[in-house]
Amino acid sequence: MQMRLAALSTGLREGGICILRQGADHRFGLAENVPQQWLRQDLVGLVESDALPAEIAADFVTAHNLTRSQNLRQNLSFGMGTGLRRREFAIVMLPDVDGITSVVTDVTEAVARDLAMTTLLREVSHRSKNLLAIVQSVAMQTAHHTRDVQEFLDRFRGRLHALSSTQDLVTESDWRGTYLQSLVMSQLSRVGPSALGHTRVTGENPLLGPNASLHIGLAIHELAANSILHGAMAEHTAGHVWIDAQLVGAPGLKADLVIEWQETGLDLEDSTREPRFGSLILERIVPLSVGGTASFRIDTTTVNYRLTVPADQFEA
């Protein structure tokens, strides 16, 4: 019998379970594996107010009385402790012949998992809505700046793939974001085999937040897609692209990130093109979305894009 009781006690302890037995007078006649967070561990002969804080003890007494008067099980939950030492408990009170048996379970880990899952689902919902809003905006603006269905499909497909590629990088980092140079290489590798061969990437490599990653990725795609068709990355040109990133700011203040795209060696017949959605992305949508500023200049031999990203959008 002693061996069985010892084994039972070990099982309760490892499972974070406490068993309590009270008489009609609320005094504990059995208390096995009492949680360390309780005021007392040796409860035999004591009542609730001796073992628990006043507010919790009052709830315990109420549940005890309901169990006895209704002859039905009652459920009770409460937390004890603060900070990392806080523990959550769930109690099931069961009526028996002449008293109450309570099963107390430490549910701290289960509560933490539920909270983490709720937080994660809320974050996923928030980010999904943001991404859908971006996609909707890109679709509407692309449609507004294309001449026919085929042109719309070609342009929208490229922009959608650019967002998808960046989203993959962000997801792989558990939503922390993505490093700038990884983002640049990912977008360049998508547009064509000649893109990387014409490009030099230098400077800082900060971790961009999810929002900055999506929009800067879209800007890099737009610049690269135009370059592969009409600029320095085209197979028939001898042009070059230099992408540089630097931290710029006054002493004592958090520095902003300045990303610059420079294309040289172009031979464009018409540098005064009618503005299209590409320039709208680069000059308005991207800088507004990250809370920064941008400038975009094209002439017959060069393309220059300069984007300033505030410090709250990245980790240096």
PDB file of C-alpha atoms in Angstrom:
ATOM      1  CA  MET A   1       0.000   0.000   0.000  1.00  0.00           C
ATOM      2  CA  GLN A   2       2.810   2.425   0.868  1.00  0.00           C
ATOM      3  CA  MET A   3       4.490   1.732  -2.486  1.00  0.00           C
ATOM      4  CA  ARG A   4       1.233   2.428  -4.303  1.00  0.00           C
ATOM      5  CA  LEU A   5       0.709   5.683  -2.437  1.00  0.00           C
ATOM      6  CA  ALA A   6       4.294   6.758  -3.161  1.00  0.00           C
ATOM      7  CA  ALA A   7       3.837   5.971  -6.857  1.00  0.00           C
ATOM      8  CA  LEU A   8       0.528   7.869  -6.930  1.00  0.00           C
ATOM      9  CA  SER A   9       2.133  10.864  -5.220  1.00  0.00           C
ATOM     10  CA  THR A  10       4.971  10.886  -7.767  1.00  0.00           C
ATOM     11  CA  GLY A  11       2.511  10.737 -10.654  1.00  0.00           C
ATOM     12  CA  LEU A  12       0.505  13.652  -9.274  1.00  0.00           C
ATOM     13  CA  ARG A  13       3.636  15.719  -8.754  1.00  0.00           C
ATOM     14  CA  GLU A  14       4.986  15.089 -12.253  1.00  0.00           C
ATOM     15  CA  GLY A  15       1.595  15.872 -13.760  1.00  0.00           C
ATOM     16  CA  GLY A  16       1.221  19.121 -11.820  1.00  0.00           C
ATOM     17  CA  ILE A  17      -1.922  17.801 -10.122  1.00  0.00           C
ATOM     18  CA  CYS A  18      -2.984  18.405  -6.521  1.00  0.00           C
ATOM     19  CA  ILE A  19      -5.716  16.416  -4.727  1.00  0.00           C
ATOM     20  CA  LEU A  20      -7.647  18.016  -1.859  1.00  0.00           C
ATOM     21  CA  ARG A  21     -10.343  16.538   0.384  1.00  0.00           C
ATOM     22  CA  GLN A  22     -12.550  18.728   2.579  1.00  0.00           C
ATOM     23  CA  GLY A  23     -15.332  17.996   5.013  1.00  0.00           C
ATOM     24  CA  ALA A  24     -18.563  19.926   5.381  1.00  0.00           C
ATOM     25  CA  ASP A  25     -16.769  22.330   7.735  1.00  0.00           C
ATOM     26  CA  HIS A  26     -14.352  23.255   4.914  1.00  0.00           C
ATOM     27  CA  ARG A  27     -11.338  21.827   6.753  1.00  0.00           C
ATOM     28  CA  PHE A  28      -8.854  19.895   4.680  1.00  0.00           C
ATOM     29  CA  GLY A  29      -8.480  16.268   5.626  1.00  0.00           C
ATOM     30  CA  LEU A  30      -6.197  15.417   2.688  1.00  0.00           C
ATOM     31  CA  ALA A  31      -3.802  17.600   0.726  1.00  0.00           C
ATOM     32  CA  GLU A  32      -1.470  15.882  -1.704  1.00  0.00           C
ATOM     33  CA  ASN A  33       1.086  17.761  -3.853  1.00  0.00           C
ATOM     34  CA  VAL A  34      -0.005  21.274  -2.841  1.00  0.00           C
ATOM     35  CA  PRO A  35       1.452  23.912  -5.261  1.00  0.00           C
ATOM     36  CA  GLN A  36       4.436  25.835  -3.933  1.00  0.00           C
ATOM     37  CA  GLN A  37       2.761  29.153  -4.764  1.00  0.00           C
ATOM     38  CA  TRP A  38       0.076  28.584  -2.111  1.00  0.00           C
ATOM     39  CA  LEU A  39       0.491  30.252   1.269  1.00  0.00           C
ATOM     40  CA  ARG A  40       0.759  26.886   3.026  1.00  0.00           C
ATOM     41  CA  GLN A  41       1.647  23.381   1.852  1.00  0.00           C
ATOM     42  CA  ASP A  42       0.566  21.454   4.968  1.00  0.00           C
ATOM     43  CA  LEU A  43      -3.190  22.083   4.738  1.00  0.00           C
ATOM     44  CA  VAL A  44      -4.564  19.288   6.911  1.00  0.00           C
ATOM     45  CA  GLY A  45      -6.851  20.808   9.563  1.00  0.00           C
ATOM     46  CA  LEU A  46      -6.895  24.229   7.873  1.00  0.00           C
ATOM     47  CA  VAL A  47      -9.617  26.043   5.903  1.00  0.00           C
ATOM     48  CA  GLU A  48      -9.370  27.975   2.612  1.00  0.00           C
ATOM     49  CA  SER A  49      -8.457  31.333   4.144  1.00  0.00           C
ATOM     50  CA  ASP A  50      -5.380  29.747   5.751  1.00  0.00           C
ATOM     51  CA  ALA A  51      -4.006  28.487   2.419  1.00  0.00           C
ATOM     52  CA  LEU A  52      -5.037  31.048  -0.194  1.00  0.00           C
ATOM     53  CA  PRO A  53      -5.174  34.828  -0.658  1.00  0.00           C
ATOM     54  CA  ALA A  54      -8.454  36.319   0.563  1.00  0.00           C
ATOM     55  CA  GLU A  55     -10.096  36.882  -2.858  1.00  0.00           C
ATOM     56  CA  ILE A  56      -9.219  33.411  -4.144  1.00  0.00           C
ATOM     57  CA  ALA A  57     -10.232  31.825  -0.840  1.00  0.00           C
ATOM     58  CA  ALA A  58     -13.657  33.482  -1.080  1.00  0.00           C
ATOM     59  CA  ASP A  59     -14.215  32.050  -4.596  1.00  0.00           C
ATOM     60  CA  PHE A  60     -13.057  28.654  -3.345  1.00  0.00           C
ATOM     61  CA  VAL A  61     -15.585  28.754  -0.468  1.00  0.00           C
ATOM     62  CA  THR A  62     -18.421  29.773  -2.823  1.00  0.00           C
ATOM     63  CA  ALA A  63     -17.635  26.930  -5.245  1.00  0.00           C
ATOM     64  CA  HIS A  64     -17.376  24.483  -2.317  1.00  0.00           C
ATOM     65  CA  ASN A  65     -20.797  25.480  -1.001  1.00  0.00           C
ATOM     66  CA  LEU A  66     -22.398  25.231  -4.458  1.00  0.00           C
ATOM     67  CA  THR A  67     -20.933  21.772  -4.953  1.00  0.00           C
ATOM     68  CA  ARG A  68     -22.444  20.583  -1.676  1.00  0.00           C
ATOM     69  CA  SER A  69     -25.830  22.306  -2.030  1.00  0.00           C
ATOM     70  CA  GLN A  70     -26.397  21.290  -5.667  1.00  0.00           C
ATOM     71  CA  ASN A  71     -24.544  17.994  -5.491  1.00  0.00           C
ATOM     72  CA  LEU A  72     -22.917  18.909  -8.828  1.00  0.00           C
ATOM     73  CA  ARG A  73     -19.336  19.445  -9.888  1.00  0.00           C
ATOM     74  CA  GLN A  74     -18.037  23.013 -10.004  1.00  0.00           C
ATOM     75  CA  ASN A  75     -15.144  24.484 -11.973  1.00  0.00           C
ATOM     76  CA  LEU A  76     -12.879  27.234 -10.702  1.00  0.00           C
ATOM     77  CA  SER A  77      -9.769  28.874 -12.152  1.00  0.00           C
ATOM     78  CA  PHE A  78      -7.341  31.449 -10.796  1.00  0.00           C
ATOM     79  CA  GLY A  79      -3.732  32.610 -11.012  1.00  0.00           C
ATOM     80  CA  MET A  80      -1.109  33.157  -8.330  1.00  0.00           C
ATOM     81  CA  GLY A  81       2.245  34.896  -8.366  1.00  0.00           C
ATOM     82  CA  THR A  82       3.629  37.630 -10.610  1.00  0.00           C
ATOM     83  CA  GLY A  83       5.901  37.848 -13.613  1.00  0.00           C
ATOM     84  CA  LEU A  84       7.756  34.683 -14.551  1.00  0.00           C
ATOM     85  CA  ARG A  85       6.672  33.068 -11.263  1.00  0.00           C
ATOM     86  CA  ARG A  86       2.969  33.364 -11.988  1.00  0.00           C
ATOM     87  CA  ARG A  87       1.099  30.077 -12.263  1.00  0.00           C
ATOM     88  CA  GLU A  88      -2.428  29.363 -13.490  1.00  0.00           C
ATOM     89  CA  PHE A  89      -4.620  26.712 -11.850  1.00  0.00           C
ATOM     90  CA  ALA A  90      -7.873  24.981 -12.804  1.00  0.00           C
ATOM     91  CA  ILE A  91      -9.937  23.240 -10.112  1.00  0.00           C
ATOM     92  CA  VAL A  92     -12.679  20.661 -10.470  1.00  0.00           C
ATOM     93  CA  MET A  93     -14.725  20.149  -7.281  1.00  0.00           C
ATOM     94  CA  LEU A  94     -16.585  16.865  -6.999  1.00  0.00           C
ATOM     95  CA  PRO A  95     -19.180  15.996  -4.337  1.00  0.00           C
ATOM     96  CA  ASP A  96     -18.845  12.730  -2.420  1.00  0.00           C
ATOM     97  CA  VAL A  97     -20.671  11.134   0.506  1.00  0.00           C
ATOM     98  CA  ASP A  98     -19.724  13.544   3.273  1.00  0.00           C
ATOM     99  CA  GLY A  99     -17.463  16.145   1.734  1.00  0.00           C
ATOM    100  CA  ILE A 100     -15.767  17.561  -1.342  1.00  0.00           C
ATOM    101  CA  THR A 101     -12.838  16.263  -3.395  1.00  0.00           C
ATOM    102  CA  SER A 102     -10.985  18.855  -5.459  1.00  0.00           C
ATOM    103  CA  VAL A 103      -8.615  18.140  -8.336  1.00  0.00           C
ATOM    104  CA  VAL A 104      -6.242  21.080  -8.818  1.00  0.00           C
ATOM    105  CA  THR A 105      -4.279  21.158 -12.091  1.00  0.00           C
ATOM    106  CA  ASP A 106      -1.432  23.505 -13.023  1.00  0.00           C
ATOM    107  CA  VAL A 107      -2.505  24.763 -16.474  1.00  0.00           C
ATOM    108  CA  THR A 108       0.123  27.486 -16.854  1.00  0.00           C
ATOM    109  CA  GLU A 109       1.647  26.026 -20.004  1.00  0.00           C
ATOM    110  CA  ALA A 110      -1.736  25.371 -21.611  1.00  0.00           C
ATOM    111  CA  VAL A 111      -2.860  28.939 -20.881  1.00  0.00           C
ATOM    112  CA  ALA A 112       0.393  30.293 -22.350  1.00  0.00           C
ATOM    113  CA  ARG A 113      -0.073  28.192 -25.501  1.00  0.00           C
ATOM    114  CA  ASP A 114      -3.647  29.398 -25.923  1.00  0.00           C
ATOM    115  CA  LEU A 115      -2.562  33.010 -25.470  1.00  0.00           C
ATOM    116  CA  ALA A 116       0.296  32.598 -27.957  1.00  0.00           C
ATOM    117  CA  MET A 117      -2.050  31.000 -30.493  1.00  0.00           C
ATOM    118  CA  THR A 118      -4.632  33.766 -30.069  1.00  0.00           C
ATOM    119  CA  THR A 119      -1.945  36.412 -30.498  1.00  0.00           C
ATOM    120  CA  LEU A 120      -0.531  34.644 -33.549  1.00  0.00           C
ATOM    121  CA  LEU A 121      -3.936  34.306 -35.221  1.00  0.00           C
ATOM    122  CA  ARG A 122      -4.667  37.975 -34.565  1.00  0.00           C
ATOM    123  CA  GLU A 123      -1.296  38.932 -36.071  1.00  0.00           C
ATOM    124  CA  VAL A 124      -1.829  36.688 -39.103  1.00  0.00           C
ATOM    125  CA  SER A 125      -5.264  38.226 -39.647  1.00  0.00           C
ATOM    126  CA  HIS A 126      -3.836  41.746 -39.394  1.00  0.00           C
ATOM    127  CA  ARG A 127      -0.988  41.034 -41.794  1.00  0.00           C
ATOM    128  CA  SER A 128      -3.271  39.220 -44.225  1.00  0.00           C
ATOM    129  CA  LYS A 129      -5.584  42.221 -44.372  1.00  0.00           C
ATOM    130  CA  ASN A 130      -2.609  44.505 -45.001  1.00  0.00           C
ATOM    131  CA  LEU A 131      -1.322  42.250 -47.776  1.00  0.00           C
ATOM    132  CA  LEU A 132      -4.750  42.033 -49.399  1.00  0.00           C
ATOM    133  CA  ALA A 133      -4.993  45.823 -49.305  1.00  0.00           C
ATOM    134  CA  ILE A 134      -1.621  46.065 -51.069  1.00  0.00           C
ATOM    135  CA  VAL A 135      -2.693  43.538 -53.710  1.00  0.00           C
ATOM    136  CA  GLN A 136      -5.961  45.383 -54.282  1.00  0.00           C
ATOM    137  CA  SER A 137      -4.139  48.698 -54.687  1.00  0.00           C
ATOM    138  CA  VAL A 138      -1.603  47.184 -57.097  1.00  0.00           C
ATOM    139  CA  ALA A 139      -4.393  45.585 -59.161  1.00  0.00           C
ATOM    140  CA  MET A 140      -6.415  48.796 -59.404  1.00  0.00           C
ATOM    141  CA  GLN A 141      -3.453  50.985 -60.276  1.00  0.00           C
ATOM    142  CA  THR A 142      -2.074  48.463 -62.767  1.00  0.00           C
ATOM    143  CA  ALA A 143      -5.451  48.318 -64.503  1.00  0.00           C
ATOM    144  CA  HIS A 144      -5.592  52.116 -64.601  1.00  0.00           C
ATOM    145  CA  HIS A 145      -2.184  52.383 -66.285  1.00  0.00           C
ATOM    146  CA  THR A 146      -2.389  49.601 -68.885  1.00  0.00           C
ATOM    147  CA  ARG A 147      -3.826  49.657 -72.384  1.00  0.00           C
ATOM    148  CA  ASP A 148      -5.263  46.151 -72.708  1.00  0.00           C
ATOM    149  CA  VAL A 149      -5.949  42.942 -70.795  1.00  0.00           C
ATOM    150  CA  GLN A 150      -2.728  41.198 -71.834  1.00  0.00           C
ATOM    151  CA  GLU A 151      -0.571  44.102 -70.695  1.00  0.00           C
ATOM    152  CA  PHE A 152      -2.470  44.164 -67.400  1.00  0.00           C
ATOM    153  CA  LEU A 153      -1.951  40.425 -66.870  1.00  0.00           C
ATOM    154  CA  ASP A 154       1.770  40.625 -67.636  1.00  0.00           C
ATOM    155  CA  ARG A 155       2.410  43.567 -65.336  1.00  0.00           C
ATOM    156  CA  PHE A 156       0.113  42.460 -62.522  1.00  0.00           C
ATOM    157  CA  ARG A 157       1.528  38.913 -62.566  1.00  0.00           C
ATOM    158  CA  GLY A 158       5.065  40.256 -62.171  1.00  0.00           C
ATOM    159  CA  ARG A 159       4.100  42.523 -59.291  1.00  0.00           C
ATOM    160  CA  LEU A 160       2.114  39.775 -57.589  1.00  0.00           C
ATOM    161  CA  HIS A 161       5.067  37.388 -57.854  1.00  0.00           C
ATOM    162  CA  ALA A 162       7.318  40.079 -56.386  1.00  0.00           C
ATOM    163  CA  LEU A 163       5.040  40.386 -53.354  1.00  0.00           C
ATOM    164  CA  SER A 164       4.835  36.606 -53.055  1.00  0.00           C
ATOM    165  CA  SER A 165       8.615  36.229 -53.137  1.00  0.00           C
ATOM    166  CA  THR A 166       9.064  38.817 -50.392  1.00  0.00           C
ATOM    167  CA  GLN A 167       6.267  37.241 -48.347  1.00  0.00           C
ATOM    168  CA  ASP A 168       8.141  33.919 -48.455  1.00  0.00           C
ATOM    169  CA  LEU A 169      11.266  35.572 -47.059  1.00  0.00           C
ATOM    170  CA  VAL A 170       9.291  37.276 -44.289  1.00  0.00           C
ATOM    171  CA  THR A 171       7.483  34.059 -43.352  1.00  0.00           C
ATOM    172  CA  GLU A 172      10.741  32.088 -43.209  1.00  0.00           C
ATOM    173  CA  SER A 173      12.040  34.556 -40.598  1.00  0.00           C
ATOM    174  CA  ASP A 174       8.979  34.048 -38.344  1.00  0.00           C
ATOM    175  CA  TRP A 175       7.642  37.450 -39.411  1.00  0.00           C
ATOM    176  CA  ARG A 176      10.703  39.374 -38.245  1.00  0.00           C
ATOM    177  CA  GLY A 177      11.285  40.599 -41.801  1.00  0.00           C
ATOM    178  CA  THR A 178      14.184  40.038 -44.192  1.00  0.00           C
ATOM    179  CA  TYR A 179      17.688  41.362 -44.743  1.00  0.00           C
ATOM    180  CA  LEU A 180      17.976  43.995 -47.448  1.00  0.00           C
ATOM    181  CA  GLN A 181      20.582  42.226 -49.561  1.00  0.00           C
ATOM    182  CA  SER A 182      18.642  38.932 -49.463  1.00  0.00           C
ATOM    183  CA  LEU A 183      15.568  40.850 -50.588  1.00  0.00           C
ATOM    184  CA  VAL A 184      17.470  42.519 -53.440  1.00  0.00           C
ATOM    185  CA  MET A 185      18.986  39.254 -54.668  1.00  0.00           C
ATOM    186  CA  SER A 186      15.622  37.502 -54.490  1.00  0.00           C
ATOM    187  CA  GLN A 187      13.915  40.150 -56.609  1.00  0.00           C
ATOM    188  CA  LEU A 188      16.759  40.422 -59.138  1.00  0.00           C
ATOM    189  CA  SER A 189      16.942  36.661 -59.665  1.00  0.00           C
ATOM    190  CA  ARG A 190      13.265  36.651 -60.647  1.00  0.00           C
ATOM    191  CA  VAL A 191      13.351  39.182 -63.465  1.00  0.00           C
ATOM    192  CA  GLY A 192      15.874  37.510 -65.771  1.00  0.00           C
ATOM    193  CA  PRO A 193      19.220  35.722 -66.028  1.00  0.00           C
ATOM    194  CA  SER A 194      21.114  38.870 -67.006  1.00  0.00           C
ATOM    195  CA  ALA A 195      20.025  40.925 -63.994  1.00  0.00           C
ATOM    196  CA  LEU A 196      22.619  39.715 -61.483  1.00  0.00           C
ATOM    197  CA  GLY A 197      25.432  39.948 -64.013  1.00  0.00           C
ATOM    198  CA  HIS A 198      24.816  43.674 -64.503  1.00  0.00           C
ATOM    199  CA  THR A 199      24.418  44.510 -60.811  1.00  0.00           C
ATOM    200  CA  ARG A 200      26.669  45.413 -57.878  1.00  0.00           C
ATOM    201  CA  VAL A 201      25.222  45.537 -54.342  1.00  0.00           C
ATOM    202  CA  THR A 202      27.144  47.360 -51.608  1.00  0.00           C
ATOM    203  CA  GLY A 203      26.697  49.031 -48.226  1.00  0.00           C
ATOM    204  CA  GLU A 204      24.624  48.190 -45.168  1.00  0.00           C
ATOM    205  CA  ASN A 205      22.514  45.049 -44.820  1.00  0.00           C
ATOM    206  CA  PRO A 206      19.867  45.845 -42.178  1.00  0.00           C
ATOM    207  CA  LEU A 207      16.959  43.632 -41.188  1.00  0.00           C
ATOM    208  CA  LEU A 208      13.872  45.232 -42.719  1.00  0.00           C
ATOM    209  CA  GLY A 209      10.543  44.888 -40.920  1.00  0.00           C
ATOM    210  CA  PRO A 210       7.698  43.023 -42.677  1.00  0.00           C
ATOM    211  CA  ASN A 211       6.022  46.185 -43.965  1.00  0.00           C
ATOM    212  CA  ALA A 212       9.259  47.678 -45.275  1.00  0.00           C
ATOM    213  CA  SER A 213      10.241  44.336 -46.821  1.00  0.00           C
ATOM    214  CA  LEU A 214       7.039  44.086 -48.881  1.00  0.00           C
ATOM    215  CA  HIS A 215       7.175  47.630 -50.214  1.00  0.00           C
ATOM    216  CA  ILE A 216      10.923  47.852 -50.824  1.00  0.00           C
ATOM    217  CA  GLY A 217      10.718  44.472 -52.556  1.00  0.00           C
ATOM    218  CA  LEU A 218       8.017  45.889 -54.803  1.00  0.00           C
ATOM    219  CA  ALA A 219      10.222  48.915 -55.600  1.00  0.00           C
ATOM    220  CA  ILE A 220      13.225  46.710 -56.449  1.00  0.00           C
ATOM    221  CA  HIS A 221      11.015  44.583 -58.689  1.00  0.00           C
ATOM    222  CA  GLU A 222       9.704  47.642 -60.520  1.00  0.00           C
ATOM    223  CA  LEU A 223      13.178  49.051 -61.092  1.00  0.00           C
ATOM    224  CA  ALA A 224      14.556  45.679 -62.208  1.00  0.00           C
ATOM    225  CA  ALA A 225      11.605  44.890 -64.482  1.00  0.00           C
ATOM    226  CA  ASN A 226      11.999  48.242 -66.245  1.00  0.00           C
ATOM    227  CA  SER A 227      15.779  47.796 -66.425  1.00  0.00           C
ATOM    228  CA  ILE A 228      15.577  44.323 -67.961  1.00  0.00           C
ATOM    229  CA  LEU A 229      13.261  45.636 -70.673  1.00  0.00           C
ATOM    230  CA  HIS A 230      14.620  49.095 -71.386  1.00  0.00           C
ATOM    231  CA  GLY A 231      17.687  49.751 -69.231  1.00  0.00           C
ATOM    232  CA  ALA A 232      21.088  48.598 -68.047  1.00  0.00           C
ATOM    233  CA  MET A 233      20.053  44.986 -67.387  1.00  0.00           C
ATOM    234  CA  ALA A 234      18.879  44.359 -70.946  1.00  0.00           C
ATOM    235  CA  GLU A 235      20.985  41.771 -72.775  1.00  0.00           C
ATOM    236  CA  HIS A 236      21.851  44.102 -75.656  1.00  0.00           C
ATOM    237  CA  THR A 237      23.283  46.860 -73.429  1.00  0.00           C
ATOM    238  CA  ALA A 238      26.615  47.286 -71.677  1.00  0.00           C
ATOM    239  CA  GLY A 239      25.067  49.195 -68.793  1.00  0.00           C
ATOM    240  CA  HIS A 240      25.511  48.617 -65.075  1.00  0.00           C
ATOM    241  CA  VAL A 241      23.353  48.903 -61.949  1.00  0.00           C
ATOM    242  CA  TRP A 242      24.755  49.877 -58.571  1.00  0.00           C
ATOM    243  CA  ILE A 243      22.550  49.373 -55.511  1.00  0.00           C
ATOM    244  CA  ASP A 244      23.949  50.929 -52.352  1.00  0.00           C
ATOM    245  CA  ALA A 245      22.550  51.277 -48.826  1.00  0.00           C
ATOM    246  CA  GLN A 246      23.865  53.609 -46.154  1.00  0.00           C
ATOM    247  CA  LEU A 247      22.809  54.721 -42.684  1.00  0.00           C
ATOM    248  CA  VAL A 248      22.481  58.500 -42.582  1.00  0.00           C
ATOM    249  CA  GLY A 249      21.602  60.642 -39.578  1.00  0.00           C
ATOM    250  CA  ALA A 250      22.649  63.337 -37.150  1.00  0.00           C
ATOM    251  CA  PRO A 251      24.889  62.391 -34.180  1.00  0.00           C
ATOM    252  CA  GLY A 252      22.898  61.129 -31.196  1.00  0.00           C
ATOM    253  CA  LEU A 253      19.836  60.286 -33.289  1.00  0.00           C
ATOM    254  CA  LYS A 254      18.771  57.024 -34.909  1.00  0.00           C
ATOM    255  CA  ALA A 255      19.996  56.931 -38.483  1.00  0.00           C
ATOM    256  CA  ASP A 256      17.689  56.520 -41.462  1.00  0.00           C
ATOM    257  CA  LEU A 257      18.406  53.987 -44.172  1.00  0.00           C
ATOM    258  CA  VAL A 258      19.112  55.481 -47.609  1.00  0.00           C
ATOM    259  CA  ILE A 259      18.835  53.010 -50.501  1.00  0.00           C
ATOM    260  CA  GLU A 260      20.070  54.214 -53.880  1.00  0.00           C
ATOM    261  CA  TRP A 261      19.646  52.572 -57.286  1.00  0.00           C
ATOM    262  CA  GLN A 262      21.905  53.926 -60.025  1.00  0.00           C
ATOM    263  CA  GLU A 263      21.825  52.759 -63.652  1.00  0.00           C
ATOM    264  CA  THR A 264      24.477  53.909 -66.107  1.00  0.00           C
ATOM    265  CA  GLY A 265      25.378  53.183 -69.692  1.00  0.00           C
ATOM    266  CA  LEU A 266      21.867  53.601 -71.091  1.00  0.00           C
ATOM    267  CA  ASP A 267      20.950  54.955 -74.486  1.00  0.00           C
ATOM    268  CA  LEU A 268      17.313  56.014 -74.191  1.00  0.00           C
ATOM    269  CA  GLU A 269      15.850  57.921 -77.110  1.00  0.00           C
ATOM    270  CA  ASP A 270      13.069  59.485 -75.045  1.00  0.00           C
ATOM    271  CA  SER A 271      13.764  60.450 -71.425  1.00  0.00           C
ATOM    272  CA  THR A 272      10.476  62.359 -71.060  1.00  0.00           C
ATOM    273  CA  ARG A 273       8.098  59.418 -70.985  1.00  0.00           C
ATOM    274  CA  GLU A 274       4.549  59.810 -69.786  1.00  0.00           C
ATOM    275  CA  PRO A 275       4.457  58.782 -66.071  1.00  0.00           C
ATOM    276  CA  ARG A 276       3.132  55.272 -65.601  1.00  0.00           C
ATOM    277  CA  PHE A 277       2.277  53.128 -62.573  1.00  0.00           C
ATOM    278  CA  GLY A 278       5.950  52.181 -62.144  1.00  0.00           C
ATOM    279  CA  SER A 279       6.856  55.736 -61.215  1.00  0.00           C
ATOM    280  CA  LEU A 280       3.757  55.953 -59.004  1.00  0.00           C
ATOM    281  CA  ILE A 281       5.004  52.941 -57.010  1.00  0.00           C
ATOM    282  CA  LEU A 282       8.504  54.364 -56.696  1.00  0.00           C
ATOM    283  CA  GLU A 283       7.685  57.991 -55.938  1.00  0.00           C
ATOM    284  CA  ARG A 284       4.471  57.734 -53.932  1.00  0.00           C
ATOM    285  CA  ILE A 285       3.265  54.306 -52.817  1.00  0.00           C
ATOM    286  CA  VAL A 286       6.533  52.906 -51.450  1.00  0.00           C
ATOM    287  CA  PRO A 287       7.753  56.018 -49.573  1.00  0.00           C
ATOM    288  CA  LEU A 288       4.301  56.699 -48.118  1.00  0.00           C
ATOM    289  CA  SER A 289       3.947  53.078 -46.996  1.00  0.00           C
ATOM    290  CA  VAL A 290       7.249  53.113 -45.066  1.00  0.00           C
ATOM    291  CA  GLY A 291       6.893  56.702 -43.837  1.00  0.00           C
ATOM    292  CA  GLY A 292       9.909  57.891 -45.830  1.00  0.00           C
ATOM    293  CA  THR A 293      10.758  59.937 -48.900  1.00  0.00           C
ATOM    294  CA  ALA A 294      11.896  59.147 -52.431  1.00  0.00           C
ATOM    295  CA  SER A 295      13.204  60.727 -55.604  1.00  0.00           C
ATOM    296  CA  PHE A 296      13.223  59.204 -59.088  1.00  0.00           C
ATOM    297  CA  ARG A 297      15.099  60.666 -62.068  1.00  0.00           C
ATOM    298  CA  ILE A 298      15.508  59.381 -65.633  1.00  0.00           C
ATOM    299  CA  ASP A 299      17.552  60.922 -68.424  1.00  0.00           C
ATOM    300  CA  THR A 300      19.000  59.564 -71.651  1.00  0.00           C
ATOM    301  CA  THR A 301      21.976  57.808 -70.020  1.00  0.00           C
ATOM    302  CA  THR A 302      21.109  57.215 -66.341  1.00  0.00           C
ATOM    303  CA  VAL A 303      18.361  56.180 -63.955  1.00  0.00           C
ATOM    304  CA  ASN A 304      18.572  57.194 -60.300  1.00  0.00           C
ATOM    305  CA  TYR A 305      16.216  56.207 -57.506  1.00  0.00           C
ATOM    306  CA  ARG A 306      16.828  57.226 -53.902  1.00  0.00           C
ATOM    307  CA  LEU A 307      14.607  55.960 -51.067  1.00  0.00           C
ATOM    308  CA  THR A 308      14.940  57.090 -47.448  1.00  0.00           C
ATOM    309  CA  VAL A 309      13.529  54.647 -44.889  1.00  0.00           C
ATOM    310  CA  PRO A 310      12.936  55.782 -41.258  1.00  0.00           C
ATOM    311  CA  ALA A 311      14.717  54.015 -38.412  1.00  0.00           C
ATOM    312  CA  ASP A 312      11.522  52.421 -37.069  1.00  0.00           C
ATOM    313  CA  GLN A 313      11.222  50.298 -40.237  1.00  0.00           C
ATOM    314  CA  PHE A 314      14.452  48.296 -39.796  1.00  0.00           C
ATOM    315  CA  GLU A 315      17.071  46.972 -37.378  1.00  0.00           C
ATOM    316  CA  ALA A 316      20.611  48.096 -38.140  1.00  0.00           C
TER     317      ALA A 316
END
